[in-house]
Amino acid sequence: MTTTTQEAPGAYVPSAEVIGAVLTRTERPKRPSALSASMTFGWRAMLKIKHVPEQLFDVTVFPVIMTLMFTYLFGGALAGSVTDYLQYLLPGIMVMSVIMTTMYTGVSVNTDIEKGVFDRFRTLPMWRPAPMVGYLLGDMFRYASASAVILVLGLILGFRPDGGPAGVLAGIAVLVAFSFAFSWVWTMFGLLMRSEKAVMGASMMVLFPVTFLSNILVRPETMPGWLQVFVDVNPITHLVAAVRALMDGSAAGTELVWVTSWAAAFIVVFGSLTMWLYNRK
């Protein structure tokens, strides 16, 4: 038995000419390249900061508080002079502040998942990792902002890098590049956890040991032997040593090799896990 659809009396039925007039006659747009799609999502992340400027508090106010607190709290006790301690501390506190802000990448991912935005992303004809790469590209602006805030504050307090402007810029570039790679850990957490609070909680459980159990605040030689074993293999320790060496104008070849190796490992391992979860979320 077949069913036919009958038009209601007086219903408007558009003609073929009318339908053809409203449909585009141009060629279908080409699929955006991987770079174009990633940059578009990176700009989306920047627009979110524009509309919610409070997001910049963690890369402006937080670094200032951390720098002032540790400089004046430990300066006299550890180095006998606040100025002398600042020469050692500032590259390390710069790394600490930037690394701690990387967890907000995972929070942003988890927030978009809860809002259902990711369902729309997966239907778009584009390079699949583009949304994730876009998050990280947008956050690189935050990392550079935090580094600039700490550097300006350090110069006001008396920090004088022997490496000059070139050494400082090289150190910040290494820090931002490593943070881009390290952020893939939090994109995986953002896809894996059920809420943004869970993402932040899990992130802090990782960040506190790797930042405080390193060479950021004190020299590893002053620590117990069993603790030095962890500190020596800690990727943050090698990152701080590389940034500190570049800003001091000394050789950083070995440390840069370590930093590059760790960054590549983060991208390969956690980038792959992120995309695996993203395709199945």
C-alpha atoms as one frame of an Amber mdcrd trajectory, in Angstrom:
protein
   0.000   0.000   0.000   1.450   3.370  -0.970   0.925   6.674   0.718   0.767
   9.914  -1.208   1.168  13.385   0.157  -1.470  15.822  -0.965  -0.972  19.563
  -0.844  -3.412  21.494   1.294  -5.774  23.702  -0.695  -4.204  27.072  -1.354
  -0.685  25.967  -0.205   2.205  27.753  -1.890   4.399  25.504  -4.029   7.588
  27.236  -5.218   8.471  26.768  -8.842  11.770  25.410 -10.105  12.838  28.933
 -11.133  12.259  30.293  -7.619  14.171  27.435  -6.004  17.068  27.918  -8.411
  17.202  31.644  -7.667  17.715  31.155  -3.916  20.317  28.427  -4.274  23.903
  29.472  -4.850  25.326  28.887  -8.294  28.942  29.334  -7.240  31.379  26.532
  -6.545  31.389  24.924  -3.123  34.017  26.559  -0.866  37.219  24.599  -0.473
  37.877  22.787   2.753  40.000  24.997   5.055  43.594  23.985   5.553  44.857
  22.669   8.875  46.629  25.958   9.581  43.586  28.067   8.668  41.240  26.004
  10.838  43.648  26.045  13.790  44.151  29.803  13.540  40.379  30.319  13.425
  39.911  28.409  16.663  42.889  30.243  18.143  41.146  33.527  17.343  38.001
  32.145  18.976  39.997  31.616  22.163  41.260  35.193  21.957  37.716  36.517
  21.553  36.677  34.671  24.706  39.365  36.588  26.588  38.115  39.840  25.044
  34.561  39.246  26.239  35.632  37.875  29.643  38.785  39.846  30.559  38.708
  38.392  34.075  40.387  35.344  32.517  43.615  37.368  32.444  43.765  37.642
  36.231  45.675  34.373  36.474  48.381  35.688  34.124  48.597  39.191  35.601
  47.661  39.333  39.281  48.731  35.787  40.171  52.320  36.134  38.814  52.775
  39.439  40.662  51.657  37.914  43.956  53.881  34.864  43.478  56.945  36.932
  42.599  56.600  39.371  45.488  55.723  36.681  48.013  58.624  34.329  47.314
  61.154  37.110  46.736  60.612  38.784  50.079  59.753  35.606  51.984  62.880
  33.621  51.082  65.312  36.264  49.799  66.950  37.170  53.086  66.887  33.630
  54.493  68.294  31.787  51.465  70.598  34.317  49.804  71.128  36.968  52.446
  69.855  39.585  50.023  66.564  40.050  48.214  68.335  41.353  45.110  70.767
  38.428  44.968  67.987  35.884  45.416  65.929  37.580  42.709  68.622  36.819
  40.114  68.144  33.118  40.849  64.407  33.137  41.553  62.886  35.171  38.724
  63.425  32.687  35.842  62.078  29.936  38.079  59.021  31.855  39.279  58.313
  32.754  35.648  58.258  29.054  34.787  56.097  28.241  37.807  53.491  30.905
  37.021  53.202  29.952  33.351  53.154  26.192  33.944  50.417  26.540  36.551
  48.205  28.478  34.137  48.411  25.703  31.547  45.750  23.733  33.409  43.089
  26.233  32.285  43.353  24.759  28.795  41.760  21.594  30.123  39.134  23.610
  31.986  38.155  25.408  28.753  37.888  22.115  26.894  35.694  20.604  29.589
  33.457  23.690  29.671  32.849  23.499  25.914  32.005  19.815  26.232  29.397
  20.528  28.913  27.846  23.226  26.721  27.618  20.852  23.754  29.914  22.922
  21.550  32.102  19.935  20.731  29.189  18.132  19.121  29.065  20.926  16.576
  32.845  20.927  16.063  32.868  17.254  15.114  30.304  17.817  12.359  32.375
  20.479  10.592  34.429  19.466   7.528  37.845  20.468   8.844  41.098  19.105
  10.223  40.080  17.112  13.294  42.730  18.401  15.771  42.000  22.053  14.834
  39.818  22.842  17.902  42.451  21.448  20.270  45.330  23.207  18.561  43.250
  26.390  18.584  42.874  26.231  22.359  46.629  25.955  22.729  47.390  28.737
  20.258  45.081  31.075  22.140  46.661  30.125  25.450  50.129  30.888  24.129
  49.126  34.557  24.325  48.349  34.038  28.011  51.729  32.390  28.599  53.565
  35.236  26.894  51.545  37.783  28.905  52.416  36.135  32.217  56.109  36.046
  31.248  56.059  39.729  30.298  54.363  40.734  33.565  56.931  38.871  35.659
  59.842  40.217  33.629  58.723  43.836  34.006  58.158  43.367  37.740  61.551
  41.695  38.095  63.319  44.542  36.310  61.630  47.009  38.665  62.741  44.992
  41.697  66.333  44.741  40.480  66.593  41.692  38.216  69.440  42.151  35.718
  69.844  39.273  33.221  73.403  38.895  31.922  72.073  37.379  28.704  70.573
  40.695  27.649  67.382  41.116  25.608  68.303  38.238  23.282  68.769  35.824
  26.169  65.530  36.911  27.822  63.517  36.539  24.623  65.084  33.127  23.974
  64.197  31.989  27.489  60.586  33.135  27.152  60.325  31.466  23.724  61.513
  28.155  25.175  59.059  28.483  28.062  56.070  29.243  25.812  56.953  26.420
  23.404  57.293  23.902  26.246  53.996  25.109  27.774  52.278  24.495  24.435
  53.472  20.882  24.540  52.721  20.460  28.252  49.147  21.730  27.770  48.280
  18.555  25.856  48.242  16.831  29.242  45.351  19.046  30.323  43.394  18.709
  27.080  43.355  14.992  27.802  42.154  15.697  31.365  39.487  18.033  29.990
  38.093  15.266  27.803  38.458  12.587  30.463  37.005  14.320  33.532  33.293
  14.894  34.085  33.468  18.474  35.388  35.795  21.456  35.372  36.275  21.134
  39.143  37.545  17.601  38.623  39.940  18.886  35.940  41.319  21.550  38.273
  41.639  19.102  41.161  43.509  16.518  39.119  45.696  19.211  37.556  46.773
  20.604  40.916  47.703  17.105  42.111  50.193  16.981  39.247  51.334  20.606
  39.197  52.193  21.044  42.856  54.754  18.209  43.035  56.431  18.960  39.690
  56.747  22.691  40.396  57.689  22.797  44.077  59.893  19.669  43.952  62.274
  21.258  41.454  65.000  23.887  41.280  62.572  26.818  41.124  62.971  28.066
  44.699  66.178  26.445  45.957  69.205  24.688  44.531  68.836  20.868  44.336
  72.217  20.428  46.084  70.617  21.554  49.355  67.985  18.796  49.239  68.175
  15.256  50.662  69.702  12.690  48.311  66.470  10.716  47.832  64.646  13.903
  46.830  67.355  14.909  44.379  66.645  11.719  42.425  63.140  12.970  41.610
  64.272  16.552  41.069  66.946  15.499  38.571  64.428  13.730  36.308  61.675
  16.301  36.735  60.977  17.985  33.349  60.286  21.299  35.094  63.781  21.195
  36.573  65.323  20.980  33.107  63.005  23.708  31.822  63.971  26.084  34.637
  67.661  25.311  34.129  67.364  26.044  30.392  65.472  29.323  30.883  67.849
  30.383  33.664  70.907  29.629  31.534  69.571  31.527  28.529  68.764  34.573
  30.630  72.177  34.385  32.311  73.903  34.182  28.946  75.495  30.800  29.685
  75.444  27.546  27.731  72.129  25.667  27.803  72.743  22.958  25.194  72.213
  19.901  27.381  69.172  21.343  29.113  67.624  22.351  25.791  67.993  18.778
  24.579  66.141  17.567  27.670  63.415  20.192  27.269  62.947  19.359  23.588
  62.751  15.638  24.344  60.160  16.130  27.081  58.093  18.465  24.885  58.099
  15.974  22.016  57.071  13.183  24.386  54.147  15.226  25.735  52.875  15.976
  22.242  53.240  12.419  20.973  51.778  10.670  24.019  49.161  13.061  25.342
  48.351  14.580  21.953  47.535  11.109  20.653  45.467  10.283  23.735  43.630
  13.598  23.425  42.631  12.958  19.826  41.641   9.380  20.621  39.313  10.627
  23.362  38.076  13.511  21.208  37.014  11.168  18.407  35.138   8.943  20.845
  33.759  11.430  23.382
